[in-house]
Tab-separated table of C-alpha atoms in Angstrom:
chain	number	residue	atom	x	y	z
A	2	UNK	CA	93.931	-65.216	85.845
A	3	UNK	CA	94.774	-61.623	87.415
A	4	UNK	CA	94.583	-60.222	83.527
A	5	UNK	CA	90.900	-62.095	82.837
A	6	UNK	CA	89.439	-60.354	86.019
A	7	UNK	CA	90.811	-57.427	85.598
A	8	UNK	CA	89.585	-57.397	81.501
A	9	UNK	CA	86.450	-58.698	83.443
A	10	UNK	CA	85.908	-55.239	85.785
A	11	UNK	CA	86.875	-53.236	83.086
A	12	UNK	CA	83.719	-54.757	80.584
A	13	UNK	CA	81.529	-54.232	83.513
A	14	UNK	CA	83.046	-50.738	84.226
A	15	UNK	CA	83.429	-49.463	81.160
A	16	UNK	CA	82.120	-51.799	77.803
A	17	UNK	CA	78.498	-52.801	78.854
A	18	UNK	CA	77.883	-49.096	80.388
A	19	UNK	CA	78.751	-47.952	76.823
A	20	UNK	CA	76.755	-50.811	74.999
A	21	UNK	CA	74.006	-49.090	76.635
A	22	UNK	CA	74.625	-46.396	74.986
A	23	UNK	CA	71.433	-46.596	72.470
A	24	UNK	CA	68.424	-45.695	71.130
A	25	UNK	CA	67.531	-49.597	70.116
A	26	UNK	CA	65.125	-51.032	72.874
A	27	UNK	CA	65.567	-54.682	71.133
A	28	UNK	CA	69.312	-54.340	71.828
A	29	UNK	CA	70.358	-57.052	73.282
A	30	UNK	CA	71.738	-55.464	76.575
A	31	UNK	CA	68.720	-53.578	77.122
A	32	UNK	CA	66.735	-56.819	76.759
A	33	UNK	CA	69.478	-58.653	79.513
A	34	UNK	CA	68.556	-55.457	81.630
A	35	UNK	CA	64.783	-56.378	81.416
A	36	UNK	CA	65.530	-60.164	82.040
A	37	UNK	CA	67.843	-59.275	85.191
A	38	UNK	CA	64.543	-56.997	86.793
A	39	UNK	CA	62.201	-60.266	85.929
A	40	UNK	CA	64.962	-62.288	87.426
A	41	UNK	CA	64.472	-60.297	90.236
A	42	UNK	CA	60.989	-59.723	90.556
A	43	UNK	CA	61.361	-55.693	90.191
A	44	UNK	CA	58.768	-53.921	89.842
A	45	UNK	CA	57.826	-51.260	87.817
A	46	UNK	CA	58.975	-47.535	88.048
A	47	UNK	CA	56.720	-46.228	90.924
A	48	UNK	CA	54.914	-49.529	91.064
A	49	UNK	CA	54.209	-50.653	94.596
A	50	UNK	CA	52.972	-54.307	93.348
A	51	UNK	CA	52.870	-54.864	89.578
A	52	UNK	CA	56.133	-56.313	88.269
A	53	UNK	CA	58.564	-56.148	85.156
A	54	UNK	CA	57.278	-59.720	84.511
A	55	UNK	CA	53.353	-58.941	84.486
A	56	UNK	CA	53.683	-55.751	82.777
A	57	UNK	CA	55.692	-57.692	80.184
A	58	UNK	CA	53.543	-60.483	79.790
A	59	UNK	CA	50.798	-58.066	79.534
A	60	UNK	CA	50.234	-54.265	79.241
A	61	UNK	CA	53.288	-51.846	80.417
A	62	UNK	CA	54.418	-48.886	78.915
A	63	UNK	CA	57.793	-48.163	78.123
A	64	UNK	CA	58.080	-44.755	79.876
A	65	UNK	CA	60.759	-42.133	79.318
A	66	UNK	CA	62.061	-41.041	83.060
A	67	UNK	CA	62.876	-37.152	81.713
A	68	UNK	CA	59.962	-37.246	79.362
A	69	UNK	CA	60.616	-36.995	75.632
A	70	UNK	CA	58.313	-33.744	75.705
A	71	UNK	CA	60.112	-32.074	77.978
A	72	UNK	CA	63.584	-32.846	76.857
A	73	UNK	CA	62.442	-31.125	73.472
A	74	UNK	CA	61.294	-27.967	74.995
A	75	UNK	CA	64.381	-27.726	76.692
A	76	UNK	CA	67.533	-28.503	74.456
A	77	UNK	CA	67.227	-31.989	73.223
A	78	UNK	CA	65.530	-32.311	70.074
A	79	UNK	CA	66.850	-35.371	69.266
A	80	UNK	CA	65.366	-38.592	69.055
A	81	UNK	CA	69.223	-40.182	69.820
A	82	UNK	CA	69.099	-37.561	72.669
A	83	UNK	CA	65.912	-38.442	74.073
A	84	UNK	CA	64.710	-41.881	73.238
A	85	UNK	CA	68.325	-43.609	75.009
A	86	UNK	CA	67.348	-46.832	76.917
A	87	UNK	CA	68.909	-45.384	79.707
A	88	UNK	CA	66.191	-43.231	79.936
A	89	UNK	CA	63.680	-45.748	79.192
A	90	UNK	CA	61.612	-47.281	82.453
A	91	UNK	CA	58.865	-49.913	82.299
A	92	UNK	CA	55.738	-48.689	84.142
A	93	UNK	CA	52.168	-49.175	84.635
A	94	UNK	CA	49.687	-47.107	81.983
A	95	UNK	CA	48.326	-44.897	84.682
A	96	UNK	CA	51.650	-44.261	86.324
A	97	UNK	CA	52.794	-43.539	82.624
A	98	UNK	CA	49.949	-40.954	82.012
A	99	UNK	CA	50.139	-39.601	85.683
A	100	UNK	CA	53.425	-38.365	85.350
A	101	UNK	CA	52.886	-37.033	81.474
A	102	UNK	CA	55.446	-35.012	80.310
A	103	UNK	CA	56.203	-33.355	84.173
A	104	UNK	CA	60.327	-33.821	84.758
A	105	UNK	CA	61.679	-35.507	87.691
A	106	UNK	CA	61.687	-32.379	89.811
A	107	UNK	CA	58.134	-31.906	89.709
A	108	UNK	CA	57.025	-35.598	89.883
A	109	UNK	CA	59.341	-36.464	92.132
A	110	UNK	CA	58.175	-33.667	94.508
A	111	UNK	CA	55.055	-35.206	93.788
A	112	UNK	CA	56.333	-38.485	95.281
A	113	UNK	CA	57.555	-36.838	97.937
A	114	UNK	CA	53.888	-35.350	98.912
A	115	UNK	CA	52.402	-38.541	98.200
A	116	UNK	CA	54.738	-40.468	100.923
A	117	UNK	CA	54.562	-37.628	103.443
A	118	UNK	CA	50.631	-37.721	103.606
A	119	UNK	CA	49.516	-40.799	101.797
A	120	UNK	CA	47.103	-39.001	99.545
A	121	UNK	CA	47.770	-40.639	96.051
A	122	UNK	CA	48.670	-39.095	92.733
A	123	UNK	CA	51.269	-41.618	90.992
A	124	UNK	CA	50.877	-45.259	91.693
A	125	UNK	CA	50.540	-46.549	95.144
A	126	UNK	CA	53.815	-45.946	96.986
A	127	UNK	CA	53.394	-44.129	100.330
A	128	UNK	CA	56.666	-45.311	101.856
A	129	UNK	CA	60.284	-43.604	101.298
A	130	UNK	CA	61.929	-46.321	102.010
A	131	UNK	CA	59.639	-48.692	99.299
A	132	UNK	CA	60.037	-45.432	96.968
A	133	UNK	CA	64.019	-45.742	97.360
A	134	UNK	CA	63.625	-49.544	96.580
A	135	UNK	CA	61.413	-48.984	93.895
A	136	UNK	CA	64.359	-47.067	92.493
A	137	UNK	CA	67.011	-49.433	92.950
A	138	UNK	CA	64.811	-52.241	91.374
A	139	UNK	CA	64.667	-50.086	88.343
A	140	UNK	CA	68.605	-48.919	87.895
A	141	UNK	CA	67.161	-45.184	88.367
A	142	UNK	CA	69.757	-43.356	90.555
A	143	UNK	CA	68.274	-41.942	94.344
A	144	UNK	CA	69.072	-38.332	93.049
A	145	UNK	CA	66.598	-38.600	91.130
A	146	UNK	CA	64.291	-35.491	91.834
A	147	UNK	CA	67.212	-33.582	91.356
A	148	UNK	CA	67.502	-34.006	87.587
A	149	UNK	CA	66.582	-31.651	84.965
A	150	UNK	CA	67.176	-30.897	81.344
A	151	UNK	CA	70.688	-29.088	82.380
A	152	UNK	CA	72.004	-32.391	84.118
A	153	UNK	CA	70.676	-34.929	81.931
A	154	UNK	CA	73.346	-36.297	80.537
A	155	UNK	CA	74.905	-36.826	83.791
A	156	UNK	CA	71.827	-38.537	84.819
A	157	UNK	CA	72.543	-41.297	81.400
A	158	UNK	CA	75.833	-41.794	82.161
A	159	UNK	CA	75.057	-42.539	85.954
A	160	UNK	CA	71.716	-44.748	85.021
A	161	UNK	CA	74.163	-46.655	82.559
A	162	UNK	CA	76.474	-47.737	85.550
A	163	UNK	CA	73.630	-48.742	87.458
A	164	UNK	CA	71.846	-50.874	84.918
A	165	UNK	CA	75.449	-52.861	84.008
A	166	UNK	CA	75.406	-53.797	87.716
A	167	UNK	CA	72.034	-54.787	87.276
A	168	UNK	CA	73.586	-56.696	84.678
A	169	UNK	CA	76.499	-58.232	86.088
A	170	UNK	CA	74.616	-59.028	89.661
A	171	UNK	CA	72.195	-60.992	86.907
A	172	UNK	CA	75.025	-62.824	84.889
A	173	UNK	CA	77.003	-63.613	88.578
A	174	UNK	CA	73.680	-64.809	89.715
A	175	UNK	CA	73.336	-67.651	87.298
């Protein structure tokens, strides 16, 4: 029994990180990732009411977190490079346009500004500590406006670990 939890934290730690390791948004894993946040009632990145669920059911865009723009410009011409689920968020259309192709530095800061004086310019969240859930909900790591084309593939690897837990808080869950 030791052996089978053991092989158990090591598919959490190490397998389903790695199965997320893909382009494919119909992957299975990704789509458990999207089933644990409507499990959960997440919300959408940056959303301060509309969920995973609505914007499923309805109208929500799959929006890259570094955009896919400004990965290209800098380094990462790749669609493998660029288009990984881990980088893949789902968010309202005007949250989606909002941001553009602006990396997390500069929309981040943006954030920032926006809970500091409550004037809007991405969605509706003028709270950190609703911004910092937002984040959780959505497996995107609290460092967030720190990440740039130089430490994006730092940012994957972390994102990965945090949507298996996602994953595994789901599965233990049910």
């Amino acid at each position: 029994q030791v052996e089978e939890a053991e092989l158990s934290d090591a598919f959490w730690a190490v397998s389903l990180p790695a199965a997320l390791e893909t382009t494919s948004t119909s992957s299975p894993f990704f789509q458990t990732f999207l089933a644990a946040q409507v499990n959960q009632n997440g919300r959408g990145f940056l959303s301060k009411a509309i969920t995973v669920a609505a914007m499923h059911q309805q109208s929500g865009d799959i929006h890259h977190i570094v955009p896919k723009d400004y990965l290209q410009k800098n380094g990462f011409p790749d669609r493998g490079d660029y288009n990984q689920v881990a980088n893949f968020v789902l968010t309202e259309t005007s949250i989606n346009i909002s941001i553009s192709n602006k990396p997390p530095t500069t929309y981040m800061s943006e954030m920032d500004q926006q809970v500091k004086t409550g004037a809007l310019s991405i969605g509706e969240i003028t709270n950190s500590g609703d911004l910092a859930k937002n984040l959780a909900e959505n497996a995107v790591p609290q460092s967030l406006s720190t990440i740039d084309a130089n430490s994006y593939r730092e940012f994957l690897v972390e994102r990965r670990k945090l949507m298996a837990d996602v994953i595994r808080n789901y599965y233990q869950s049910l």
